[in-house]
Amino acid sequence: MENWQRLEKVIKWAGMSVNAFALHIGLKRSENLYQIKKGNHGISKELANIISTKYPQISRSWLLTGEGEMLKDGDSHASKHGIPFYNVDIASVIEFHQQPAQKPLYYIDIPIFYGCDFAALSTSNAMAPEIPAGAIVAIKQQDPAKIFPGESYLIVTKDFSGIRTIRSYPEDPAKIRLVPKNLADYDEMIIDTSEIKVLYLVKGIIISKTL
C-alpha cells in the first residue's frame, strides 16, 4: 500500500475531508497532505508522530512502512464501539459514569470522539443555540488547574452541575465566570475554582434536526 493510500485510509476512517483532517491534526496547510497524494513526498516521521499522537490507536509503524495493521493490537474495541453514550441528562451523568454497573445505551463510533470519556444528552437550553436541548454532548475530563477561558465545560460543584462557557474574572484570579449562551433565560455565575469537584471539557456536539 502506497503512502497516499495509507494516509487516505486513515482520513476516511476518521470520517473527514483532507482539509478537515489537516486542520484537526494541527497542520497549518493541507497542501502538505496533497503533496503526498501527488507523490512528491512520503509520510514523514514528523507527520506519523502527529497522527499517532492525535489518534493513539493508529500504528505509527504502519503509517511509515505499511507493515502490519492500521489499528494497534488492543484498539479494536475502540474502532468497534467508540465511546459510551448514556441516555440521561449530561448534568447528572457523572454519577452514572462513575458506577461500573451502569450500562451505556450504546456506543458512538465516530473516530474524532474516541479521546472522550463518554457522551450524554443535554436537556437544558442554557447553552442554546450552540448546544440546544436534545443535543448529544461528548466530553473529556479535565484538570481544573488547566482551564482554557472561552471553552465550554461541564462543571460540577457542590451546588451546581451544568455546561457553561468559562471566562476569567479579572477582579479575582481565583474565581471564574460561568457564562450561558442563552443569557435571556439564564444568569451568569461566579464561583471560586476551589469549588469545582469535577470538570469535563466539551469536545463534540451532535445535533439532530427535525425537518
mmCIF file with all atom_site columns, C-alpha atoms in Angstrom:
data_model
loop_
_atom_site.group_PDB
_atom_site.id
_atom_site.type_symbol
_atom_site.label_atom_id
_atom_site.label_alt_id
_atom_site.label_comp_id
_atom_site.label_asym_id
_atom_site.label_entity_id
_atom_site.label_seq_id
_atom_site.pdbx_PDB_ins_code
_atom_site.Cartn_x
_atom_site.Cartn_y
_atom_site.Cartn_z
_atom_site.occupancy
_atom_site.B_iso_or_equiv
_atom_site.pdbx_formal_charge
_atom_site.auth_seq_id
_atom_site.auth_comp_id
_atom_site.auth_asym_id
_atom_site.auth_atom_id
_atom_site.pdbx_PDB_model_num
ATOM 1   C CA . MET A 1 1   ? 0.000   0.000  0.000  1.00 0.00 ? 1   MET A CA 1
ATOM 2   C CA . GLU A 1 2   ? 1.458   3.335  -1.104 1.00 0.00 ? 2   GLU A CA 1
ATOM 3   C CA . ASN A 1 3   ? 1.921   6.382  1.129  1.00 0.00 ? 3   ASN A CA 1
ATOM 4   C CA . TRP A 1 4   ? -1.181  8.175  -0.065 1.00 0.00 ? 4   TRP A CA 1
ATOM 5   C CA . GLN A 1 5   ? -3.311  5.025  0.130  1.00 0.00 ? 5   GLN A CA 1
ATOM 6   C CA . ARG A 1 6   ? -2.373  4.613  3.785  1.00 0.00 ? 6   ARG A CA 1
ATOM 7   C CA . LEU A 1 7   ? -2.979  8.267  4.556  1.00 0.00 ? 7   LEU A CA 1
ATOM 8   C CA . GLU A 1 8   ? -6.286  8.245  2.684  1.00 0.00 ? 8   GLU A CA 1
ATOM 9   C CA . LYS A 1 9   ? -7.375  5.171  4.626  1.00 0.00 ? 9   LYS A CA 1
ATOM 10  C CA . VAL A 1 10  ? -6.767  6.999  7.908  1.00 0.00 ? 10  VAL A CA 1
ATOM 11  C CA . ILE A 1 11  ? -8.618  10.109 6.677  1.00 0.00 ? 11  ILE A CA 1
ATOM 12  C CA . LYS A 1 12  ? -11.643 8.051  5.604  1.00 0.00 ? 12  LYS A CA 1
ATOM 13  C CA . TRP A 1 13  ? -11.521 6.124  8.901  1.00 0.00 ? 13  TRP A CA 1
ATOM 14  C CA . ALA A 1 14  ? -11.645 9.478  10.736 1.00 0.00 ? 14  ALA A CA 1
ATOM 15  C CA . GLY A 1 15  ? -14.665 10.467 8.634  1.00 0.00 ? 15  GLY A CA 1
ATOM 16  C CA . MET A 1 16  ? -13.186 13.733 7.365  1.00 0.00 ? 16  MET A CA 1
ATOM 17  C CA . SER A 1 17  ? -12.199 15.532 4.205  1.00 0.00 ? 17  SER A CA 1
ATOM 18  C CA . VAL A 1 18  ? -8.488  16.081 3.534  1.00 0.00 ? 18  VAL A CA 1
ATOM 19  C CA . ASN A 1 19  ? -8.741  19.750 4.529  1.00 0.00 ? 19  ASN A CA 1
ATOM 20  C CA . ALA A 1 20  ? -10.680 18.998 7.720  1.00 0.00 ? 20  ALA A CA 1
ATOM 21  C CA . PHE A 1 21  ? -8.238  16.247 8.679  1.00 0.00 ? 21  PHE A CA 1
ATOM 22  C CA . ALA A 1 22  ? -5.244  18.552 8.187  1.00 0.00 ? 22  ALA A CA 1
ATOM 23  C CA . LEU A 1 23  ? -6.882  21.178 10.386 1.00 0.00 ? 23  LEU A CA 1
ATOM 24  C CA . HIS A 1 24  ? -7.861  18.612 13.015 1.00 0.00 ? 24  HIS A CA 1
ATOM 25  C CA . ILE A 1 25  ? -4.325  17.268 13.464 1.00 0.00 ? 25  ILE A CA 1
ATOM 26  C CA . GLY A 1 26  ? -2.897  20.765 13.666 1.00 0.00 ? 26  GLY A CA 1
ATOM 27  C CA . LEU A 1 27  ? -1.344  21.326 10.236 1.00 0.00 ? 27  LEU A CA 1
ATOM 28  C CA . LYS A 1 28  ? -1.277  24.940 9.079  1.00 0.00 ? 28  LYS A CA 1
ATOM 29  C CA . ARG A 1 29  ? -1.675  23.900 5.442  1.00 0.00 ? 29  ARG A CA 1
ATOM 30  C CA . SER A 1 30  ? -3.452  20.928 3.887  1.00 0.00 ? 30  SER A CA 1
ATOM 31  C CA . GLU A 1 31  ? -1.075  21.292 0.937  1.00 0.00 ? 31  GLU A CA 1
ATOM 32  C CA . ASN A 1 32  ? 1.371   19.075 2.843  1.00 0.00 ? 32  ASN A CA 1
ATOM 33  C CA . LEU A 1 33  ? -1.084  16.198 2.502  1.00 0.00 ? 33  LEU A CA 1
ATOM 34  C CA . TYR A 1 34  ? -1.854  16.941 -1.135 1.00 0.00 ? 34  TYR A CA 1
ATOM 35  C CA . GLN A 1 35  ? 1.873   16.754 -1.915 1.00 0.00 ? 35  GLN A CA 1
ATOM 36  C CA . ILE A 1 36  ? 1.797   13.174 -0.612 1.00 0.00 ? 36  ILE A CA 1
ATOM 37  C CA . LYS A 1 37  ? -1.229  12.485 -2.832 1.00 0.00 ? 37  LYS A CA 1
ATOM 38  C CA . LYS A 1 38  ? 0.727   13.814 -5.837 1.00 0.00 ? 38  LYS A CA 1
ATOM 39  C CA . GLY A 1 39  ? 3.611   11.516 -4.968 1.00 0.00 ? 39  GLY A CA 1
ATOM 40  C CA . ASN A 1 40  ? 6.023   14.376 -4.300 1.00 0.00 ? 40  ASN A CA 1
ATOM 41  C CA . HIS A 1 41  ? 6.551   13.370 -0.676 1.00 0.00 ? 41  HIS A CA 1
ATOM 42  C CA . GLY A 1 42  ? 6.171   10.338 1.531  1.00 0.00 ? 42  GLY A CA 1
ATOM 43  C CA . ILE A 1 43  ? 4.762   10.193 5.044  1.00 0.00 ? 43  ILE A CA 1
ATOM 44  C CA . SER A 1 44  ? 7.461   11.760 7.201  1.00 0.00 ? 44  SER A CA 1
ATOM 45  C CA . LYS A 1 45  ? 8.314   10.652 10.726 1.00 0.00 ? 45  LYS A CA 1
ATOM 46  C CA . GLU A 1 46  ? 7.053   14.025 11.934 1.00 0.00 ? 46  GLU A CA 1
ATOM 47  C CA . LEU A 1 47  ? 3.658   13.565 10.249 1.00 0.00 ? 47  LEU A CA 1
ATOM 48  C CA . ALA A 1 48  ? 3.406   9.995  11.530 1.00 0.00 ? 48  ALA A CA 1
ATOM 49  C CA . ASN A 1 49  ? 4.120   11.266 15.048 1.00 0.00 ? 49  ASN A CA 1
ATOM 50  C CA . ILE A 1 50  ? 1.443   13.947 14.735 1.00 0.00 ? 50  ILE A CA 1
ATOM 51  C CA . ILE A 1 51  ? -1.192  11.477 13.516 1.00 0.00 ? 51  ILE A CA 1
ATOM 52  C CA . SER A 1 52  ? -0.365  8.739  16.037 1.00 0.00 ? 52  SER A CA 1
ATOM 53  C CA . THR A 1 53  ? -0.379  11.308 18.856 1.00 0.00 ? 53  THR A CA 1
ATOM 54  C CA . LYS A 1 54  ? -3.801  12.590 17.805 1.00 0.00 ? 54  LYS A CA 1
ATOM 55  C CA . TYR A 1 55  ? -5.062  9.042  17.217 1.00 0.00 ? 55  TYR A CA 1
ATOM 56  C CA . PRO A 1 56  ? -3.172  6.707  19.602 1.00 0.00 ? 56  PRO A CA 1
ATOM 57  C CA . GLN A 1 57  ? -4.934  3.683  18.129 1.00 0.00 ? 57  GLN A CA 1
ATOM 58  C CA . ILE A 1 58  ? -3.217  4.257  14.757 1.00 0.00 ? 58  ILE A CA 1
ATOM 59  C CA . SER A 1 59  ? 0.043   2.346  14.332 1.00 0.00 ? 59  SER A CA 1
ATOM 60  C CA . ARG A 1 60  ? 2.952   4.711  13.663 1.00 0.00 ? 60  ARG A CA 1
ATOM 61  C CA . SER A 1 61  ? 4.926   1.837  12.154 1.00 0.00 ? 61  SER A CA 1
ATOM 62  C CA . TRP A 1 62  ? 2.111   1.052  9.724  1.00 0.00 ? 62  TRP A CA 1
ATOM 63  C CA . LEU A 1 63  ? 1.929   4.712  8.681  1.00 0.00 ? 63  LEU A CA 1
ATOM 64  C CA . LEU A 1 64  ? 5.630   4.770  7.846  1.00 0.00 ? 64  LEU A CA 1
ATOM 65  C CA . THR A 1 65  ? 6.098   1.328  6.308  1.00 0.00 ? 65  THR A CA 1
ATOM 66  C CA . GLY A 1 66  ? 2.694   -0.172 5.577  1.00 0.00 ? 66  GLY A CA 1
ATOM 67  C CA . GLU A 1 67  ? 3.656   -3.278 7.535  1.00 0.00 ? 67  GLU A CA 1
ATOM 68  C CA . GLY A 1 68  ? 1.162   -4.776 9.960  1.00 0.00 ? 68  GLY A CA 1
ATOM 69  C CA . GLU A 1 69  ? -2.296  -3.371 10.642 1.00 0.00 ? 69  GLU A CA 1
ATOM 70  C CA . MET A 1 70  ? -3.524  0.219  10.732 1.00 0.00 ? 70  MET A CA 1
ATOM 71  C CA . LEU A 1 71  ? -5.000  -0.173 14.227 1.00 0.00 ? 71  LEU A CA 1
ATOM 72  C CA . LYS A 1 72  ? -2.779  -1.278 17.068 1.00 0.00 ? 72  LYS A CA 1
ATOM 73  C CA . ASP A 1 73  ? -3.481  -4.519 18.891 1.00 0.00 ? 73  ASP A CA 1
ATOM 74  C CA . GLY A 1 74  ? -5.944  -3.923 21.685 1.00 0.00 ? 74  GLY A CA 1
ATOM 75  C CA . ASP A 1 75  ? -7.598  -0.965 19.985 1.00 0.00 ? 75  ASP A CA 1
ATOM 76  C CA . SER A 1 76  ? -10.224 -2.985 18.151 1.00 0.00 ? 76  SER A CA 1
ATOM 77  C CA . HIS A 1 77  ? -12.690 -2.211 20.963 1.00 0.00 ? 77  HIS A CA 1
ATOM 78  C CA . ALA A 1 78  ? -12.494 1.497  20.244 1.00 0.00 ? 78  ALA A CA 1
ATOM 79  C CA . SER A 1 79  ? -12.901 1.018  16.498 1.00 0.00 ? 79  SER A CA 1
ATOM 80  C CA . LYS A 1 80  ? -15.941 -1.216 17.017 1.00 0.00 ? 80  LYS A CA 1
ATOM 81  C CA . HIS A 1 81  ? -17.609 0.551  19.915 1.00 0.00 ? 81  HIS A CA 1
ATOM 82  C CA . GLY A 1 82  ? -16.406 4.125  20.164 1.00 0.00 ? 82  GLY A CA 1
ATOM 83  C CA . ILE A 1 83  ? -17.348 5.983  23.344 1.00 0.00 ? 83  ILE A CA 1
ATOM 84  C CA . PRO A 1 84  ? -20.222 5.066  25.713 1.00 0.00 ? 84  PRO A CA 1
ATOM 85  C CA . PHE A 1 85  ? -23.463 7.020  25.420 1.00 0.00 ? 85  PHE A CA 1
ATOM 86  C CA . TYR A 1 86  ? -25.725 7.317  28.470 1.00 0.00 ? 86  TYR A CA 1
ATOM 87  C CA . ASN A 1 87  ? -29.377 8.184  27.860 1.00 0.00 ? 87  ASN A CA 1
ATOM 88  C CA . VAL A 1 88  ? -29.560 10.632 30.771 1.00 0.00 ? 88  VAL A CA 1
ATOM 89  C CA . ASP A 1 89  ? -29.072 14.354 31.253 1.00 0.00 ? 89  ASP A CA 1
ATOM 90  C CA . ILE A 1 90  ? -25.409 15.315 30.875 1.00 0.00 ? 90  ILE A CA 1
ATOM 91  C CA . ALA A 1 91  ? -25.694 17.362 34.087 1.00 0.00 ? 91  ALA A CA 1
ATOM 92  C CA . SER A 1 92  ? -26.416 14.203 36.106 1.00 0.00 ? 92  SER A CA 1
ATOM 93  C CA . VAL A 1 93  ? -24.394 11.677 34.101 1.00 0.00 ? 93  VAL A CA 1
ATOM 94  C CA . ILE A 1 94  ? -21.353 11.807 36.400 1.00 0.00 ? 94  ILE A CA 1
ATOM 95  C CA . GLU A 1 95  ? -22.961 9.510  38.959 1.00 0.00 ? 95  GLU A CA 1
ATOM 96  C CA . PHE A 1 96  ? -23.840 7.022  36.217 1.00 0.00 ? 96  PHE A CA 1
ATOM 97  C CA . HIS A 1 97  ? -20.416 7.167  34.595 1.00 0.00 ? 97  HIS A CA 1
ATOM 98  C CA . GLN A 1 98  ? -18.685 6.522  37.920 1.00 0.00 ? 98  GLN A CA 1
ATOM 99  C CA . GLN A 1 99  ? -20.774 3.419  38.679 1.00 0.00 ? 99  GLN A CA 1
ATOM 100 C CA . PRO A 1 100 ? -19.314 0.346  36.904 1.00 0.00 ? 100 PRO A CA 1
ATOM 101 C CA . ALA A 1 101 ? -22.701 -1.404 36.972 1.00 0.00 ? 101 ALA A CA 1
ATOM 102 C CA . GLN A 1 102 ? -24.284 1.328  34.874 1.00 0.00 ? 102 GLN A CA 1
ATOM 103 C CA . LYS A 1 103 ? -24.570 0.201  31.243 1.00 0.00 ? 103 LYS A CA 1
ATOM 104 C CA . PRO A 1 104 ? -24.368 2.682  28.358 1.00 0.00 ? 104 PRO A CA 1
ATOM 105 C CA . LEU A 1 105 ? -27.313 2.655  25.959 1.00 0.00 ? 105 LEU A CA 1
ATOM 106 C CA . TYR A 1 106 ? -24.914 2.244  23.021 1.00 0.00 ? 106 TYR A CA 1
ATOM 107 C CA . TYR A 1 107 ? -21.512 3.373  21.758 1.00 0.00 ? 107 TYR A CA 1
ATOM 108 C CA . ILE A 1 108 ? -20.878 6.296  19.415 1.00 0.00 ? 108 ILE A CA 1
ATOM 109 C CA . ASP A 1 109 ? -18.484 5.116  16.747 1.00 0.00 ? 109 ASP A CA 1
ATOM 110 C CA . ILE A 1 110 ? -17.015 8.398  15.478 1.00 0.00 ? 110 ILE A CA 1
ATOM 111 C CA . PRO A 1 111 ? -13.199 8.344  15.459 1.00 0.00 ? 111 PRO A CA 1
ATOM 112 C CA . ILE A 1 112 ? -12.770 12.031 16.335 1.00 0.00 ? 112 ILE A CA 1
ATOM 113 C CA . PHE A 1 113 ? -14.646 11.355 19.602 1.00 0.00 ? 113 PHE A CA 1
ATOM 114 C CA . TYR A 1 114 ? -12.514 8.382  20.693 1.00 0.00 ? 114 TYR A CA 1
ATOM 115 C CA . GLY A 1 115 ? -10.492 10.536 23.085 1.00 0.00 ? 115 GLY A CA 1
ATOM 116 C CA . CYS A 1 116 ? -13.657 11.443 25.015 1.00 0.00 ? 116 CYS A CA 1
ATOM 117 C CA . ASP A 1 117 ? -14.717 9.702  28.213 1.00 0.00 ? 117 ASP A CA 1
ATOM 118 C CA . PHE A 1 118 ? -18.413 9.431  27.400 1.00 0.00 ? 118 PHE A CA 1
ATOM 119 C CA . ALA A 1 119 ? -21.425 11.206 25.903 1.00 0.00 ? 119 ALA A CA 1
ATOM 120 C CA . ALA A 1 120 ? -24.920 12.043 27.115 1.00 0.00 ? 120 ALA A CA 1
ATOM 121 C CA . LEU A 1 121 ? -27.919 14.240 26.346 1.00 0.00 ? 121 LEU A CA 1
ATOM 122 C CA . SER A 1 122 ? -28.128 17.931 27.108 1.00 0.00 ? 122 SER A CA 1
ATOM 123 C CA . THR A 1 123 ? -31.690 18.687 28.222 1.00 0.00 ? 123 THR A CA 1
ATOM 124 C CA . SER A 1 124 ? -31.035 22.320 29.128 1.00 0.00 ? 124 SER A CA 1
ATOM 125 C CA . ASN A 1 125 ? -31.350 25.344 26.853 1.00 0.00 ? 125 ASN A CA 1
ATOM 126 C CA . ALA A 1 126 ? -28.736 27.296 28.813 1.00 0.00 ? 126 ALA A CA 1
ATOM 127 C CA . MET A 1 127 ? -26.177 26.897 26.020 1.00 0.00 ? 127 MET A CA 1
ATOM 128 C CA . ALA A 1 128 ? -28.594 27.283 23.102 1.00 0.00 ? 128 ALA A CA 1
ATOM 129 C CA . PRO A 1 129 ? -28.232 27.822 20.215 1.00 0.00 ? 129 PRO A CA 1
ATOM 130 C CA . GLU A 1 130 ? -24.711 26.335 20.386 1.00 0.00 ? 130 GLU A CA 1
ATOM 131 C CA . ILE A 1 131 ? -25.962 23.323 22.361 1.00 0.00 ? 131 ILE A CA 1
ATOM 132 C CA . PRO A 1 132 ? -29.751 23.081 22.038 1.00 0.00 ? 132 PRO A CA 1
ATOM 133 C CA . ALA A 1 133 ? -31.833 20.849 24.285 1.00 0.00 ? 133 ALA A CA 1
ATOM 134 C CA . GLY A 1 134 ? -31.746 17.309 22.878 1.00 0.00 ? 134 GLY A CA 1
ATOM 135 C CA . ALA A 1 135 ? -28.173 17.530 21.588 1.00 0.00 ? 135 ALA A CA 1
ATOM 136 C CA . ILE A 1 136 ? -25.681 14.782 22.376 1.00 0.00 ? 136 ILE A CA 1
ATOM 137 C CA . VAL A 1 137 ? -22.543 16.114 24.069 1.00 0.00 ? 137 VAL A CA 1
ATOM 138 C CA . ALA A 1 138 ? -19.201 14.263 24.126 1.00 0.00 ? 138 ALA A CA 1
ATOM 139 C CA . ILE A 1 139 ? -16.902 15.226 26.993 1.00 0.00 ? 139 ILE A CA 1
ATOM 140 C CA . LYS A 1 140 ? -13.437 14.549 28.373 1.00 0.00 ? 140 LYS A CA 1
ATOM 141 C CA . GLN A 1 141 ? -12.315 15.017 31.973 1.00 0.00 ? 141 GLN A CA 1
ATOM 142 C CA . GLN A 1 142 ? -10.048 18.000 32.502 1.00 0.00 ? 142 GLN A CA 1
ATOM 143 C CA . ASP A 1 143 ? -7.740  19.138 35.283 1.00 0.00 ? 143 ASP A CA 1
ATOM 144 C CA . PRO A 1 144 ? -9.407  22.203 36.920 1.00 0.00 ? 144 PRO A CA 1
ATOM 145 C CA . ALA A 1 145 ? -5.940  23.754 37.125 1.00 0.00 ? 145 ALA A CA 1
ATOM 146 C CA . LYS A 1 146 ? -5.731  23.762 33.311 1.00 0.00 ? 146 LYS A CA 1
ATOM 147 C CA . ILE A 1 147 ? -8.836  25.691 32.317 1.00 0.00 ? 147 ILE A CA 1
ATOM 148 C CA . PHE A 1 148 ? -8.887  27.407 28.912 1.00 0.00 ? 148 PHE A CA 1
ATOM 149 C CA . PRO A 1 149 ? -11.076 30.530 29.189 1.00 0.00 ? 149 PRO A CA 1
ATOM 150 C CA . GLY A 1 150 ? -13.552 30.733 26.337 1.00 0.00 ? 150 GLY A CA 1
ATOM 151 C CA . GLU A 1 151 ? -14.144 26.968 26.118 1.00 0.00 ? 151 GLU A CA 1
ATOM 152 C CA . SER A 1 152 ? -17.342 25.214 27.179 1.00 0.00 ? 152 SER A CA 1
ATOM 153 C CA . TYR A 1 153 ? -17.170 22.774 30.092 1.00 0.00 ? 153 TYR A CA 1
ATOM 154 C CA . LEU A 1 154 ? -19.398 20.559 32.174 1.00 0.00 ? 154 LEU A CA 1
ATOM 155 C CA . ILE A 1 155 ? -18.754 21.964 35.640 1.00 0.00 ? 155 ILE A CA 1
ATOM 156 C CA . VAL A 1 156 ? -19.711 20.046 38.767 1.00 0.00 ? 156 VAL A CA 1
ATOM 157 C CA . THR A 1 157 ? -19.661 21.723 42.185 1.00 0.00 ? 157 THR A CA 1
ATOM 158 C CA . LYS A 1 158 ? -21.494 21.003 45.421 1.00 0.00 ? 158 LYS A CA 1
ATOM 159 C CA . ASP A 1 159 ? -24.419 23.191 44.359 1.00 0.00 ? 159 ASP A CA 1
ATOM 160 C CA . PHE A 1 160 ? -24.260 23.199 40.559 1.00 0.00 ? 160 PHE A CA 1
ATOM 161 C CA . SER A 1 161 ? -23.879 20.823 37.634 1.00 0.00 ? 161 SER A CA 1
ATOM 162 C CA . GLY A 1 162 ? -24.175 22.014 34.049 1.00 0.00 ? 162 GLY A CA 1
ATOM 163 C CA . ILE A 1 163 ? -22.478 23.148 30.863 1.00 0.00 ? 163 ILE A CA 1
ATOM 164 C CA . ARG A 1 164 ? -21.237 26.715 30.672 1.00 0.00 ? 164 ARG A CA 1
ATOM 165 C CA . THR A 1 165 ? -18.538 28.731 28.913 1.00 0.00 ? 165 THR A CA 1
ATOM 166 C CA . ILE A 1 166 ? -15.779 29.549 31.375 1.00 0.00 ? 166 ILE A CA 1
ATOM 167 C CA . ARG A 1 167 ? -14.447 33.098 31.379 1.00 0.00 ? 167 ARG A CA 1
ATOM 168 C CA . SER A 1 168 ? -11.745 34.643 33.556 1.00 0.00 ? 168 SER A CA 1
ATOM 169 C CA . TYR A 1 169 ? -12.655 37.011 36.395 1.00 0.00 ? 169 TYR A CA 1
ATOM 170 C CA . PRO A 1 170 ? -10.068 39.842 36.388 1.00 0.00 ? 170 PRO A CA 1
ATOM 171 C CA . GLU A 1 171 ? -11.077 41.143 39.822 1.00 0.00 ? 171 GLU A CA 1
ATOM 172 C CA . ASP A 1 172 ? -10.013 37.858 41.440 1.00 0.00 ? 172 ASP A CA 1
ATOM 173 C CA . PRO A 1 173 ? -7.822  35.288 39.572 1.00 0.00 ? 173 PRO A CA 1
ATOM 174 C CA . ALA A 1 174 ? -9.039  32.571 41.970 1.00 0.00 ? 174 ALA A CA 1
ATOM 175 C CA . LYS A 1 175 ? -12.577 32.942 40.605 1.00 0.00 ? 175 LYS A CA 1
ATOM 176 C CA . ILE A 1 176 ? -14.131 32.194 37.221 1.00 0.00 ? 176 ILE A CA 1
ATOM 177 C CA . ARG A 1 177 ? -17.294 33.228 35.413 1.00 0.00 ? 177 ARG A CA 1
ATOM 178 C CA . LEU A 1 178 ? -19.737 30.558 34.234 1.00 0.00 ? 178 LEU A CA 1
ATOM 179 C CA . VAL A 1 179 ? -21.468 32.125 31.238 1.00 0.00 ? 179 VAL A CA 1
ATOM 180 C CA . PRO A 1 180 ? -24.526 30.623 29.488 1.00 0.00 ? 180 PRO A CA 1
ATOM 181 C CA . LYS A 1 181 ? -25.098 31.298 25.787 1.00 0.00 ? 181 LYS A CA 1
ATOM 182 C CA . ASN A 1 182 ? -28.787 31.875 26.476 1.00 0.00 ? 182 ASN A CA 1
ATOM 183 C CA . LEU A 1 183 ? -28.461 34.991 28.629 1.00 0.00 ? 183 LEU A CA 1
ATOM 184 C CA . ALA A 1 184 ? -32.122 35.848 28.127 1.00 0.00 ? 184 ALA A CA 1
ATOM 185 C CA . ASP A 1 185 ? -33.228 32.932 30.317 1.00 0.00 ? 185 ASP A CA 1
ATOM 186 C CA . TYR A 1 186 ? -30.134 32.036 32.368 1.00 0.00 ? 186 TYR A CA 1
ATOM 187 C CA . ASP A 1 187 ? -27.878 34.130 34.573 1.00 0.00 ? 187 ASP A CA 1
ATOM 188 C CA . GLU A 1 188 ? -24.104 34.227 34.670 1.00 0.00 ? 188 GLU A CA 1
ATOM 189 C CA . MET A 1 189 ? -22.480 32.772 37.786 1.00 0.00 ? 189 MET A CA 1
ATOM 190 C CA . ILE A 1 190 ? -19.181 33.494 39.528 1.00 0.00 ? 190 ILE A CA 1
ATOM 191 C CA . ILE A 1 191 ? -17.512 30.708 41.520 1.00 0.00 ? 191 ILE A CA 1
ATOM 192 C CA . ASP A 1 192 ? -14.170 30.027 43.138 1.00 0.00 ? 192 ASP A CA 1
ATOM 193 C CA . THR A 1 193 ? -12.128 27.432 41.247 1.00 0.00 ? 193 THR A CA 1
ATOM 194 C CA . SER A 1 194 ? -11.674 25.535 44.513 1.00 0.00 ? 194 SER A CA 1
ATOM 195 C CA . GLU A 1 195 ? -15.415 24.747 44.406 1.00 0.00 ? 195 GLU A CA 1
ATOM 196 C CA . ILE A 1 196 ? -15.005 22.564 41.294 1.00 0.00 ? 196 ILE A CA 1
ATOM 197 C CA . LYS A 1 197 ? -15.362 18.875 42.133 1.00 0.00 ? 197 LYS A CA 1
ATOM 198 C CA . VAL A 1 198 ? -15.199 17.541 38.570 1.00 0.00 ? 198 VAL A CA 1
ATOM 199 C CA . LEU A 1 199 ? -14.556 19.303 35.272 1.00 0.00 ? 199 LEU A CA 1
ATOM 200 C CA . TYR A 1 200 ? -15.169 17.988 31.744 1.00 0.00 ? 200 TYR A CA 1
ATOM 201 C CA . LEU A 1 201 ? -14.244 19.739 28.504 1.00 0.00 ? 201 LEU A CA 1
ATOM 202 C CA . VAL A 1 202 ? -16.931 19.673 25.802 1.00 0.00 ? 202 VAL A CA 1
ATOM 203 C CA . LYS A 1 203 ? -15.183 18.014 22.845 1.00 0.00 ? 203 LYS A CA 1
ATOM 204 C CA . GLY A 1 204 ? -18.080 17.426 20.463 1.00 0.00 ? 204 GLY A CA 1
ATOM 205 C CA . ILE A 1 205 ? -21.769 18.082 19.861 1.00 0.00 ? 205 ILE A CA 1
ATOM 206 C CA . ILE A 1 206 ? -24.230 16.054 17.773 1.00 0.00 ? 206 ILE A CA 1
ATOM 207 C CA . ILE A 1 207 ? -27.458 17.833 16.844 1.00 0.00 ? 207 ILE A CA 1
ATOM 208 C CA . SER A 1 208 ? -30.437 16.093 15.280 1.00 0.00 ? 208 SER A CA 1
ATOM 209 C CA . LYS A 1 209 ? -32.574 18.291 13.032 1.00 0.00 ? 209 LYS A CA 1
ATOM 210 C CA . THR A 1 210 ? -36.276 17.643 12.527 1.00 0.00 ? 210 THR A CA 1
ATOM 211 C CA . LEU A 1 211 ? -37.477 18.636 9.060  1.00 0.00 ? 211 LEU A CA 1
#
